[in-house]
PDB file of N, CA, C and O in Angstrom:
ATOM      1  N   UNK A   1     -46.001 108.816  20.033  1.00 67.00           N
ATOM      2  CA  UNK A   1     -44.619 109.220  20.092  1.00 67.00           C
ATOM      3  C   UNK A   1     -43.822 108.307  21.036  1.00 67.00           C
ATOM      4  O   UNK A   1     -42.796 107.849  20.534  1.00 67.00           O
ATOM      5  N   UNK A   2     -44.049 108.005  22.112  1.00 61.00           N
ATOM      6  CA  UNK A   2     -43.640 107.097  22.940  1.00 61.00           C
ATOM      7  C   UNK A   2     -43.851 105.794  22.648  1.00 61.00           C
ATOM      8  O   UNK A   2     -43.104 105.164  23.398  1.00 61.00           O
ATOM      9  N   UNK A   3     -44.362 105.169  22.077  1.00 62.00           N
ATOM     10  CA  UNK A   3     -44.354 103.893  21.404  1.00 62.00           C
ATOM     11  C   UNK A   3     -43.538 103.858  20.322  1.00 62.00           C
ATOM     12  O   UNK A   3     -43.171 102.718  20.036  1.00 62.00           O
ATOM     13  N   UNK A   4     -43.108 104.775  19.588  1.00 72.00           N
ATOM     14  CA  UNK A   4     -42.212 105.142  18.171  1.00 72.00           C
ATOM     15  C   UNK A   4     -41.019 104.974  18.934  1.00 72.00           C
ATOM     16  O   UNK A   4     -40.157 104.132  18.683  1.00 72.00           O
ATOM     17  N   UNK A   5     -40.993 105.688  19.752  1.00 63.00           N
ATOM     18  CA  UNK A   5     -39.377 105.833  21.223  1.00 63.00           C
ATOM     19  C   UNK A   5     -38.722 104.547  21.642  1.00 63.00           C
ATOM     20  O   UNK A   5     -37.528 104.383  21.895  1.00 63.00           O
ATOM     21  N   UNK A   6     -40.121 103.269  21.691  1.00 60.00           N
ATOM     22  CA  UNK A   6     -40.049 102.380  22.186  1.00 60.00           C
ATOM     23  C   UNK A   6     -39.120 101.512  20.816  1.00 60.00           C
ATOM     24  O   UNK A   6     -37.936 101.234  20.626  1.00 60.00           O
ATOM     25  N   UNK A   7     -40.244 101.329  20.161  1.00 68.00           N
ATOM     26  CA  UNK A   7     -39.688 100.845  19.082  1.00 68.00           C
ATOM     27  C   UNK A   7     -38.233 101.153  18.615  1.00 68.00           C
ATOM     28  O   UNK A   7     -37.238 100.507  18.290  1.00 68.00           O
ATOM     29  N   UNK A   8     -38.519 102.171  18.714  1.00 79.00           N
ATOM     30  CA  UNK A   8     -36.417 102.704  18.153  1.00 79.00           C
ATOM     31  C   UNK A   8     -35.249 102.256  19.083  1.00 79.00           C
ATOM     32  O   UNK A   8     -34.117 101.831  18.851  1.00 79.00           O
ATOM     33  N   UNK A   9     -36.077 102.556  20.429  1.00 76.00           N
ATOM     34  CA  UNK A   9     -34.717 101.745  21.368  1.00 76.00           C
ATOM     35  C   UNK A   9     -34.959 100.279  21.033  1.00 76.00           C
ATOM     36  O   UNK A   9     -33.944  99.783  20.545  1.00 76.00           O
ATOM     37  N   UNK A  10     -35.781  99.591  21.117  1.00 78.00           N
ATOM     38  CA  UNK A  10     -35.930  98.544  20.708  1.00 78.00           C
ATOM     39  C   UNK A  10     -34.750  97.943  19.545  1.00 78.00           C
ATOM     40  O   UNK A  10     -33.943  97.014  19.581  1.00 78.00           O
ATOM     41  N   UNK A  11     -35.045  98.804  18.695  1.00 85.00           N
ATOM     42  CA  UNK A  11     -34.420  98.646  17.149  1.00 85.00           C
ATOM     43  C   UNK A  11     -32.808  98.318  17.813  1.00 85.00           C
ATOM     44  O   UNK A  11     -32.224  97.245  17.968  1.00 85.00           O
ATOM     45  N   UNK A  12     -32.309 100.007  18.178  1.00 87.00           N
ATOM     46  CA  UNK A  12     -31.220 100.152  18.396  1.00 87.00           C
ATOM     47  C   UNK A  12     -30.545  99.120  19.264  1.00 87.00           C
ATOM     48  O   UNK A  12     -29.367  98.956  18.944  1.00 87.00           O
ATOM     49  N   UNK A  13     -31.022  98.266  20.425  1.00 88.00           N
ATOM     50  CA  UNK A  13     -30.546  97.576  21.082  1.00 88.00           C
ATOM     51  C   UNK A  13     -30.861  96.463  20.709  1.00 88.00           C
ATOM     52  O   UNK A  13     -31.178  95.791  21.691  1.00 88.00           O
ATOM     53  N   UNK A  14     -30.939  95.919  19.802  1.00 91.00           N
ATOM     54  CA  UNK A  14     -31.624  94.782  18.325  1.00 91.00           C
ATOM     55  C   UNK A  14     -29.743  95.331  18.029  1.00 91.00           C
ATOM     56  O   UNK A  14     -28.904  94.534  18.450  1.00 91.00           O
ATOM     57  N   UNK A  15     -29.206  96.669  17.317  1.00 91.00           N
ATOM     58  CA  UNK A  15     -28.488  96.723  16.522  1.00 91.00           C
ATOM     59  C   UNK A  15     -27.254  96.417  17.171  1.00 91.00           C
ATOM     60  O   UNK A  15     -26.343  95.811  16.607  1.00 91.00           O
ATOM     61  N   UNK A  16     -27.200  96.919  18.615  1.00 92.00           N
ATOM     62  CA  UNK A  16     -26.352  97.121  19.552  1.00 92.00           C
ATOM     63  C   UNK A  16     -25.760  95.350  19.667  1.00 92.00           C
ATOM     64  O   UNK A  16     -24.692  94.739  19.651  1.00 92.00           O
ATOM     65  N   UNK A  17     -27.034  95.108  19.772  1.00 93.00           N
ATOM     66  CA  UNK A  17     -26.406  93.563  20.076  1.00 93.00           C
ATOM     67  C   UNK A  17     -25.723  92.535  18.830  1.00 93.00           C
ATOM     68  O   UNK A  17     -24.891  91.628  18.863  1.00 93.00           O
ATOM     69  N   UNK A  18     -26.396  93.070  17.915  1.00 95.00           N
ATOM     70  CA  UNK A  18     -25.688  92.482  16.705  1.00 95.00           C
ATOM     71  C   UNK A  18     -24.241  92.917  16.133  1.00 95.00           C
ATOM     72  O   UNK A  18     -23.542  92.332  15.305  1.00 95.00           O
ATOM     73  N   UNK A  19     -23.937  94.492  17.042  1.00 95.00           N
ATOM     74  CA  UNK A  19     -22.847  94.827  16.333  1.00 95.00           C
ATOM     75  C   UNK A  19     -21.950  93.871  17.654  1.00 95.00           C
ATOM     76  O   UNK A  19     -21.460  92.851  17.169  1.00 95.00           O
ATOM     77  N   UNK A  20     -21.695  94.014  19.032  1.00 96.00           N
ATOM     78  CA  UNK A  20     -21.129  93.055  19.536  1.00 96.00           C
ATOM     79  C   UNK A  20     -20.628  91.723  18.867  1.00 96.00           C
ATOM     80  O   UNK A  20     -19.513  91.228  18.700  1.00 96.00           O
ATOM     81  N   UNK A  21     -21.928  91.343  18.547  1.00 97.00           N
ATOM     82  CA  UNK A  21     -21.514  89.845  17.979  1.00 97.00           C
ATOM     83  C   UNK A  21     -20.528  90.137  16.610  1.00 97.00           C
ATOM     84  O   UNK A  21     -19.621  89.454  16.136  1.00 97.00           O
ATOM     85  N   UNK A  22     -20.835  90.841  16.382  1.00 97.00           N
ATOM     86  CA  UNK A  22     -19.879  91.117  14.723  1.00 97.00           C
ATOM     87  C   UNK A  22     -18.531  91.138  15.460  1.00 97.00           C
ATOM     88  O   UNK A  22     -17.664  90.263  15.467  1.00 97.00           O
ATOM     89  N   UNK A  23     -18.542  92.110  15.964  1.00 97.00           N
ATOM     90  CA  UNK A  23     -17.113  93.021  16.813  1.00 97.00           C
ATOM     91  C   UNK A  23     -16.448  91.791  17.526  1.00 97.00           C
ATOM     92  O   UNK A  23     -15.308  91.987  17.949  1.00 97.00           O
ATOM     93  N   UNK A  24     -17.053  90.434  17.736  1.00 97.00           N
ATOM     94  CA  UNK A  24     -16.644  89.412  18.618  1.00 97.00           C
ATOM     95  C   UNK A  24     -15.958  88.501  17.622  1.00 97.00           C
ATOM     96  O   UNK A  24     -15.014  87.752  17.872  1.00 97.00           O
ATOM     97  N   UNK A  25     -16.370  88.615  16.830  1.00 97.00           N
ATOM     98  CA  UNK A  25     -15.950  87.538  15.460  1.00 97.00           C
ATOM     99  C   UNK A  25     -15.065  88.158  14.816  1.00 97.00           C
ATOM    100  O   UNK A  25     -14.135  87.548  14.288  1.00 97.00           O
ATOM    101  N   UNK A  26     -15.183  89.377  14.750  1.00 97.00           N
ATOM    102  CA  UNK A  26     -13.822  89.799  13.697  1.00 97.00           C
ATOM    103  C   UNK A  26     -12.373  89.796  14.889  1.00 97.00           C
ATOM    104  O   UNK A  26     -11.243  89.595  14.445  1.00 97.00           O
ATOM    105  N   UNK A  27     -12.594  90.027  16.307  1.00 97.00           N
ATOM    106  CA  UNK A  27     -11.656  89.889  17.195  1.00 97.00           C
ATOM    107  C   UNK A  27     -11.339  88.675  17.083  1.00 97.00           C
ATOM    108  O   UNK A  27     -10.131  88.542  17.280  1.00 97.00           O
ATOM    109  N   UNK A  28     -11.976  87.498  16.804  1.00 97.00           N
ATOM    110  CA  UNK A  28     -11.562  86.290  17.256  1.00 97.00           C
ATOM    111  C   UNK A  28     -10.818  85.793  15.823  1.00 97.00           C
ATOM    112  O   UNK A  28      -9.907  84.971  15.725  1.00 97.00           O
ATOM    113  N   UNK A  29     -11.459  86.514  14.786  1.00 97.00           N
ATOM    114  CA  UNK A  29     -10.506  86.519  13.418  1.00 97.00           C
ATOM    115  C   UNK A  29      -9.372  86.934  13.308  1.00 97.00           C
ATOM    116  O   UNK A  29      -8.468  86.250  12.829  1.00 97.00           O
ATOM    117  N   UNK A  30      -9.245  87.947  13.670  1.00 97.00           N
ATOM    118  CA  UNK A  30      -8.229  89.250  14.057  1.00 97.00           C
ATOM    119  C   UNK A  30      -6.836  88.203  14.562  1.00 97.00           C
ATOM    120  O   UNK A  30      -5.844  87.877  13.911  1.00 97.00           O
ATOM    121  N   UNK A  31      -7.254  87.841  16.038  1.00 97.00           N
ATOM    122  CA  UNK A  31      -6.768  87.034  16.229  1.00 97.00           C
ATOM    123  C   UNK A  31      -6.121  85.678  15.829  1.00 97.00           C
ATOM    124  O   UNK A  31      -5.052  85.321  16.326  1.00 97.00           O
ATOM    125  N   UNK A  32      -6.780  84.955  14.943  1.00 97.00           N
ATOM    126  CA  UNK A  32      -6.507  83.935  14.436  1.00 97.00           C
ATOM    127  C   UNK A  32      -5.280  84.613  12.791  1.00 97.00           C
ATOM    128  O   UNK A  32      -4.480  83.893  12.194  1.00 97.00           O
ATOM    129  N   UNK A  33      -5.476  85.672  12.575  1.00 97.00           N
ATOM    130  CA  UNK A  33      -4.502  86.002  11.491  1.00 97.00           C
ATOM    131  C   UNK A  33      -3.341  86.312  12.444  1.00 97.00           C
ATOM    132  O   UNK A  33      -2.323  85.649  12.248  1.00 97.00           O
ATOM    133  N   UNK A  34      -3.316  87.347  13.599  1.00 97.00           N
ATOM    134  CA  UNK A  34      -2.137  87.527  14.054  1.00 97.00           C
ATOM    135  C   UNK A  34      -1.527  85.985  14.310  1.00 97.00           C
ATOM    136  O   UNK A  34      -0.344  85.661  14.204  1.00 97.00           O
ATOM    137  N   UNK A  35      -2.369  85.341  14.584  1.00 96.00           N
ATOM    138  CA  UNK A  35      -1.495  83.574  15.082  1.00 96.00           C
ATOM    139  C   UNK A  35      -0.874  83.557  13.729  1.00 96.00           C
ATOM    140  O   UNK A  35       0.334  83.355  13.605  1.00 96.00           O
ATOM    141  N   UNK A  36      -1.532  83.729  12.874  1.00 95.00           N
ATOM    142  CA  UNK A  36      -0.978  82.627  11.648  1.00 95.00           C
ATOM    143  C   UNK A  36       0.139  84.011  10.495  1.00 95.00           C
ATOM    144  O   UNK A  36       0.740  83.953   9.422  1.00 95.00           O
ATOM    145  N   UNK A  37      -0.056  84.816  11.285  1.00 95.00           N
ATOM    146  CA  UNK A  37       1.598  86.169  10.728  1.00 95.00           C
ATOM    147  C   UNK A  37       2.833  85.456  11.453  1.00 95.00           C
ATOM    148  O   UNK A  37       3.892  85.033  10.990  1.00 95.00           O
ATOM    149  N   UNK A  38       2.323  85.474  12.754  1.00 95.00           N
ATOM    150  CA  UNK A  38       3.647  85.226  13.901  1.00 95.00           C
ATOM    151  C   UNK A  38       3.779  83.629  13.873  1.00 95.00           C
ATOM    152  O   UNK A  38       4.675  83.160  14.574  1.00 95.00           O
ATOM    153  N   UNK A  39       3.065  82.839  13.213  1.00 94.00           N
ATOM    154  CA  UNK A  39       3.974  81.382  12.475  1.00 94.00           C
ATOM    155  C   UNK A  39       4.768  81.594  11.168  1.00 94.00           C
ATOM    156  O   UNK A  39       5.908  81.164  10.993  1.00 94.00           O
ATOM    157  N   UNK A  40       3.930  82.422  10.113  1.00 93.00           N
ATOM    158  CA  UNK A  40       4.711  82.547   9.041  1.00 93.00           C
ATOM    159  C   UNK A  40       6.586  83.379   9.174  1.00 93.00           C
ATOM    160  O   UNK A  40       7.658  83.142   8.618  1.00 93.00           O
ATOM    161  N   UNK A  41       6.138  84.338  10.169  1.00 91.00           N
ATOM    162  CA  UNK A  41       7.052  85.162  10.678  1.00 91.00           C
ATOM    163  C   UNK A  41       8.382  83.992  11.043  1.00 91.00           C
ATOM    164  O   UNK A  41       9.369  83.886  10.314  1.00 91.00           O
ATOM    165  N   UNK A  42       8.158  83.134  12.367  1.00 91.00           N
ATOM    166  CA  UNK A  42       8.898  82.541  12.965  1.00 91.00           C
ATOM    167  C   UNK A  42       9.308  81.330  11.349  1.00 91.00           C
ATOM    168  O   UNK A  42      10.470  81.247  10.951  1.00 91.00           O
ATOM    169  N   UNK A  43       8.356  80.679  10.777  1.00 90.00           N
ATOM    170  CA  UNK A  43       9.038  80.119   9.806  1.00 90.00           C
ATOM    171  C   UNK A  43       9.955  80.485   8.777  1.00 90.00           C
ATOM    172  O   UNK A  43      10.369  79.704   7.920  1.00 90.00           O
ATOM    173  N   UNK A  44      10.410  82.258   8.925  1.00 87.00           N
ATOM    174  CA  UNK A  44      11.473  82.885   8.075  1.00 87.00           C
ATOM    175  C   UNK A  44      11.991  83.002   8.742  1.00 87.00           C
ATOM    176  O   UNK A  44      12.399  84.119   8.424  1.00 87.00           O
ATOM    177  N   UNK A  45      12.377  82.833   9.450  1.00 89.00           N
ATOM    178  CA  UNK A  45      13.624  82.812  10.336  1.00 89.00           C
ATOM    179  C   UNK A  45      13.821  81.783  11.028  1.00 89.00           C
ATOM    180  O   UNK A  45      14.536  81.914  12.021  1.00 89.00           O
ATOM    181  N   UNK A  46      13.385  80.775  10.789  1.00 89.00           N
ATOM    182  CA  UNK A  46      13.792  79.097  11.037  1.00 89.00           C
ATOM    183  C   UNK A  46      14.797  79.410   9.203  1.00 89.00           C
ATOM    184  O   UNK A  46      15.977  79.745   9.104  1.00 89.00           O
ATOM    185  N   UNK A  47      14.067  79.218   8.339  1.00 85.00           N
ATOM    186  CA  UNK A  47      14.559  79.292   7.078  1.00 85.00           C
ATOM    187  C   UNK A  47      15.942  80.053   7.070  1.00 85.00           C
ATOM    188  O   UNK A  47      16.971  79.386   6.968  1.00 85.00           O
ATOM    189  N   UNK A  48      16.008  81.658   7.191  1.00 87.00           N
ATOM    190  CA  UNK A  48      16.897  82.484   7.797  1.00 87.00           C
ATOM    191  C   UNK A  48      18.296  81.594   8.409  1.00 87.00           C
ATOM    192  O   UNK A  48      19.397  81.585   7.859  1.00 87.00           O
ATOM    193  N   UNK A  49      17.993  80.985   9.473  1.00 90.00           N
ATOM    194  CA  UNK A  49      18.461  79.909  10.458  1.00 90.00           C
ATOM    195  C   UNK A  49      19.304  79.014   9.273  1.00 90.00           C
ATOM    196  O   UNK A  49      20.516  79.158   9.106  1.00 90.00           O
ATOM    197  N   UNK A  50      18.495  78.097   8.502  1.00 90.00           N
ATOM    198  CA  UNK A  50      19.055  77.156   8.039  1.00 90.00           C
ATOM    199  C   UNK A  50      19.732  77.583   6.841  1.00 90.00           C
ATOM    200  O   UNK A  50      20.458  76.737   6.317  1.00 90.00           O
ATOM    201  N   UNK A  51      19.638  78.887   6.213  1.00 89.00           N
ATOM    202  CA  UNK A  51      20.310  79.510   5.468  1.00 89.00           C
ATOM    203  C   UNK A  51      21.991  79.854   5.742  1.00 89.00           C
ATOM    204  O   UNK A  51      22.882  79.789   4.895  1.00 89.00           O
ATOM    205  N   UNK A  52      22.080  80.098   6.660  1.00 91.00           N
ATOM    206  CA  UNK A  52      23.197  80.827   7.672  1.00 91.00           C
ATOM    207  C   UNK A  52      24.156  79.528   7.509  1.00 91.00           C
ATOM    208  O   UNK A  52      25.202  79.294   6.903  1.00 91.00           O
ATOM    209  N   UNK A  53      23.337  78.853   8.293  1.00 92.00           N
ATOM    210  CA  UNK A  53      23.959  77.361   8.611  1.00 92.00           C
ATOM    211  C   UNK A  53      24.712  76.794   7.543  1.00 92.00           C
ATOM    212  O   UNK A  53      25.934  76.684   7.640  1.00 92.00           O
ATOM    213  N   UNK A  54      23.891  76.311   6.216  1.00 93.00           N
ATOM    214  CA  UNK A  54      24.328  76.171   5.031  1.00 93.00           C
ATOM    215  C   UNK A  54      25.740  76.804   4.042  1.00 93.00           C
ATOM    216  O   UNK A  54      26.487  76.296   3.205  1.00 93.00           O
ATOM    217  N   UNK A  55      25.609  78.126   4.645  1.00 94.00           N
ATOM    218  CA  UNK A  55      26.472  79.524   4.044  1.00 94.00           C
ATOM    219  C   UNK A  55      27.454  78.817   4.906  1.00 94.00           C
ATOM    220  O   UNK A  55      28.040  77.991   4.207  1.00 94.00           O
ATOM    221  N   UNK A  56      27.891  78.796   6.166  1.00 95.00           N
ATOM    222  CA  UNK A  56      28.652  78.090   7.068  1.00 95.00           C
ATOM    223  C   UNK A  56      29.494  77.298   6.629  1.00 95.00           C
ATOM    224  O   UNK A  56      30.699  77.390   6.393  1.00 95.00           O
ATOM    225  N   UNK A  57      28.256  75.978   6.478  1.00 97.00           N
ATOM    226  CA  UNK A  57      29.042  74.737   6.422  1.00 97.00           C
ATOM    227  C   UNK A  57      29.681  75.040   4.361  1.00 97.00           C
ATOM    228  O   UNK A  57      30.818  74.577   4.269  1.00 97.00           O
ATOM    229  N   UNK A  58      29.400  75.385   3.559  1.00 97.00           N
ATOM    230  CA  UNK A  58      29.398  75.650   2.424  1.00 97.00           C
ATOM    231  C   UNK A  58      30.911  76.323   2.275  1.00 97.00           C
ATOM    232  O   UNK A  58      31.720  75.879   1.461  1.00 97.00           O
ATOM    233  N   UNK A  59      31.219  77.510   3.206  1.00 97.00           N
ATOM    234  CA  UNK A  59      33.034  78.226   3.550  1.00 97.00           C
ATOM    235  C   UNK A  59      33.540  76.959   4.077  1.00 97.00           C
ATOM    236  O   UNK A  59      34.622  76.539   3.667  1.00 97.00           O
ATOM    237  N   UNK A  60      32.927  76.371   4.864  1.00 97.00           N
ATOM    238  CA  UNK A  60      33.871  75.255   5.375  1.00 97.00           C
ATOM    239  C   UNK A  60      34.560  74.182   4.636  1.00 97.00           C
ATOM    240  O   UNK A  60      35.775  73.987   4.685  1.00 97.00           O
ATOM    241  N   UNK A  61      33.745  73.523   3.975  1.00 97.00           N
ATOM    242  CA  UNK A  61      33.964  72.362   2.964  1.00 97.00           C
ATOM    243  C   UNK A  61      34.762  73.603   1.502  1.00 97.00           C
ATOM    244  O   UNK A  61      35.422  73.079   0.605  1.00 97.00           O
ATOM    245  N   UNK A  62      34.580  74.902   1.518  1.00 97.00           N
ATOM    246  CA  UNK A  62      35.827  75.233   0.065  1.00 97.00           C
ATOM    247  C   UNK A  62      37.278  75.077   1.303  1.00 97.00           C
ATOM    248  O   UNK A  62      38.193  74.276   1.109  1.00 97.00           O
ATOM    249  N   UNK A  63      37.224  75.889   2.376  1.00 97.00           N
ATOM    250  CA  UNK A  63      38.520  76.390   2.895  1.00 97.00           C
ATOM    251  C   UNK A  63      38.680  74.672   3.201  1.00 97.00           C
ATOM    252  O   UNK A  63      39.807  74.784   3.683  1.00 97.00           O
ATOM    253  N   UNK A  64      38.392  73.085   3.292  1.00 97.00           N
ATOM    254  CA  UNK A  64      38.936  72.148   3.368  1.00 97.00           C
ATOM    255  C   UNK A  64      39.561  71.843   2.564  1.00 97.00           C
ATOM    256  O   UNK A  64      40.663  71.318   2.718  1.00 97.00           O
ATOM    257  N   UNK A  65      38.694  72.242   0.811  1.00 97.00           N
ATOM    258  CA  UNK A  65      38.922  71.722  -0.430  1.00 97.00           C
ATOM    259  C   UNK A  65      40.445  72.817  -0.717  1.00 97.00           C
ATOM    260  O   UNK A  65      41.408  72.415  -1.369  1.00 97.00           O
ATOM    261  N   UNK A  66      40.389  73.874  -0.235  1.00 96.00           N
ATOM    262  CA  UNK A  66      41.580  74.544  -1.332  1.00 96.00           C
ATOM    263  C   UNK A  66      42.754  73.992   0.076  1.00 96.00           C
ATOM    264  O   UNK A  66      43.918  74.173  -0.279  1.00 96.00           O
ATOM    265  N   UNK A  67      42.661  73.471   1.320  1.00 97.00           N
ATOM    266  CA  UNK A  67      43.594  72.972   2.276  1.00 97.00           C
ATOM    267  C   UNK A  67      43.872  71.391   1.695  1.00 97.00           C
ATOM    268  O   UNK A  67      44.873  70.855   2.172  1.00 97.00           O
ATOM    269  N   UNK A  68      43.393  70.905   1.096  1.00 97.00           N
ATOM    270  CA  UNK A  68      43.401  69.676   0.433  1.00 97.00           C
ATOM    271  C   UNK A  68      44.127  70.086  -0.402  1.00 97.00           C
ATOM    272  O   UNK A  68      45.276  69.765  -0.096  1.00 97.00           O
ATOM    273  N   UNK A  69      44.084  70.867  -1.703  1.00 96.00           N
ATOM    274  CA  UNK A  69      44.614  71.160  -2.985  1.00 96.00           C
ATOM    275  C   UNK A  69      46.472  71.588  -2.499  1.00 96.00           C
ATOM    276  O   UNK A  69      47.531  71.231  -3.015  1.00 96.00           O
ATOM    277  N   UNK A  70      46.236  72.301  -1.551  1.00 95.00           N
ATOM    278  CA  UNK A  70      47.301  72.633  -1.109  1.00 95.00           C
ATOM    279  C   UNK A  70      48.341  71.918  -0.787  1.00 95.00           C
ATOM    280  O   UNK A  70      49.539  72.138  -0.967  1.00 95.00           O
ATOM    281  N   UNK A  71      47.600  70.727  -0.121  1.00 96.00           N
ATOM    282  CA  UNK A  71      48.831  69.612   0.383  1.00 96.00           C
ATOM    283  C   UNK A  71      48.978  68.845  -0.663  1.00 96.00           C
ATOM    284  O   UNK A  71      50.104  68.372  -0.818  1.00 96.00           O
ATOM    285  N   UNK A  72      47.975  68.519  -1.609  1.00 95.00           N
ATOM    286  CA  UNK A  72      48.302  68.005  -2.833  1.00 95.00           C
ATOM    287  C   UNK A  72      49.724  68.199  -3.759  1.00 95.00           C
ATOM    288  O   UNK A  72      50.406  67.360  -4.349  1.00 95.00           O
ATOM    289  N   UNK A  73      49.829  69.276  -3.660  1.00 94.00           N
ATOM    290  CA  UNK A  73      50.359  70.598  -4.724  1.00 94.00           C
ATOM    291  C   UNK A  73      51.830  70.327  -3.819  1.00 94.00           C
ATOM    292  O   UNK A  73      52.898  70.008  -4.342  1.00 94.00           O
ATOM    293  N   UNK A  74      51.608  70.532  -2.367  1.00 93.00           N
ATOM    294  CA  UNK A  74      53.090  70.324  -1.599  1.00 93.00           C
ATOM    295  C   UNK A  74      53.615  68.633  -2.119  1.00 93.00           C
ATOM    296  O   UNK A  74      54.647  68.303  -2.702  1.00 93.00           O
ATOM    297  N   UNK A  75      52.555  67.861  -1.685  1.00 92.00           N
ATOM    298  CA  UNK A  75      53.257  66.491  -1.788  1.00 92.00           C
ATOM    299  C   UNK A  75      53.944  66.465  -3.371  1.00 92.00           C
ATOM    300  O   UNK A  75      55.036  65.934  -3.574  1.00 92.00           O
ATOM    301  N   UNK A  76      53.059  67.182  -4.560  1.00 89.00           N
ATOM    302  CA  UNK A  76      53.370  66.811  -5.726  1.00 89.00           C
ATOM    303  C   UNK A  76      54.840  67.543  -5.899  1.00 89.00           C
ATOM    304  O   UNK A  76      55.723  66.745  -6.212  1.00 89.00           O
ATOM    305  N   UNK A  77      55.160  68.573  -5.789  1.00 89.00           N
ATOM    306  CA  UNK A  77      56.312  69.429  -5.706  1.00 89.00           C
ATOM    307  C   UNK A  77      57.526  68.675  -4.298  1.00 89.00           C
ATOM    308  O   UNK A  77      58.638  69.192  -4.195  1.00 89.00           O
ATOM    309  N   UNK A  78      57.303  67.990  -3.747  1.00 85.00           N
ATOM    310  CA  UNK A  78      58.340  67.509  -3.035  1.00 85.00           C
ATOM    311  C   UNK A  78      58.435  65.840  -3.780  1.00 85.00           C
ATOM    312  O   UNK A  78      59.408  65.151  -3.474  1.00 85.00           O
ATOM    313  N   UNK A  79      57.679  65.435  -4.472  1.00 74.00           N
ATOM    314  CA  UNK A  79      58.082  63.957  -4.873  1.00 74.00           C
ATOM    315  C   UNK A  79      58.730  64.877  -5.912  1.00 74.00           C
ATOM    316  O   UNK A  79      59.322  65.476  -5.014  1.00 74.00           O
ATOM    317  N   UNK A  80      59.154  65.539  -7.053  1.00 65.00           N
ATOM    318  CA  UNK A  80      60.107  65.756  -7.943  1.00 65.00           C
ATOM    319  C   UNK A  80      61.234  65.626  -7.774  1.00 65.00           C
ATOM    320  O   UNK A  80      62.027  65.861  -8.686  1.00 65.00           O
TER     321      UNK A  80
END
């Protein structure tokens, strides 16, 4: 019975140690996905960023174009 005892703690601290090592690798995995969420993350909103920007400059260049059309439209109506 005590040699069976032996053996089983044996076993168990055989299992003990293998689950560590598991538990160490999926942390260090774990880890390596949160890195690579919080890049994908920050690269939508770089994108986000250059979206905005675009929308921006995009109002800017119509409200030049219809300020262009405008003086057009004046100069053409005062040469008559």
């Amino acid at each position: 019975m005590f040699l069976s005892f032996l053996a089983t703690r044996g076993d168990l601290s055989q299992k003990a140690k293998k689950l560590q090592q598991e538990t160490a690798k999926f942390s260090k995995q774990t880890a390596q996905w949160v890195s690579l969420v919080e890049s994908f993350n920050n690269s939508l909103k770089e994108l986000g960023d250059i979206e905005n920007w675009a929308q921006m400059i995009e109002n800017d260049m119509k409200a030049i174009s219809l300020t262009l059309e405008e003086i057009h439209k004046a100069q053409a109506h005062a040469g008559n």
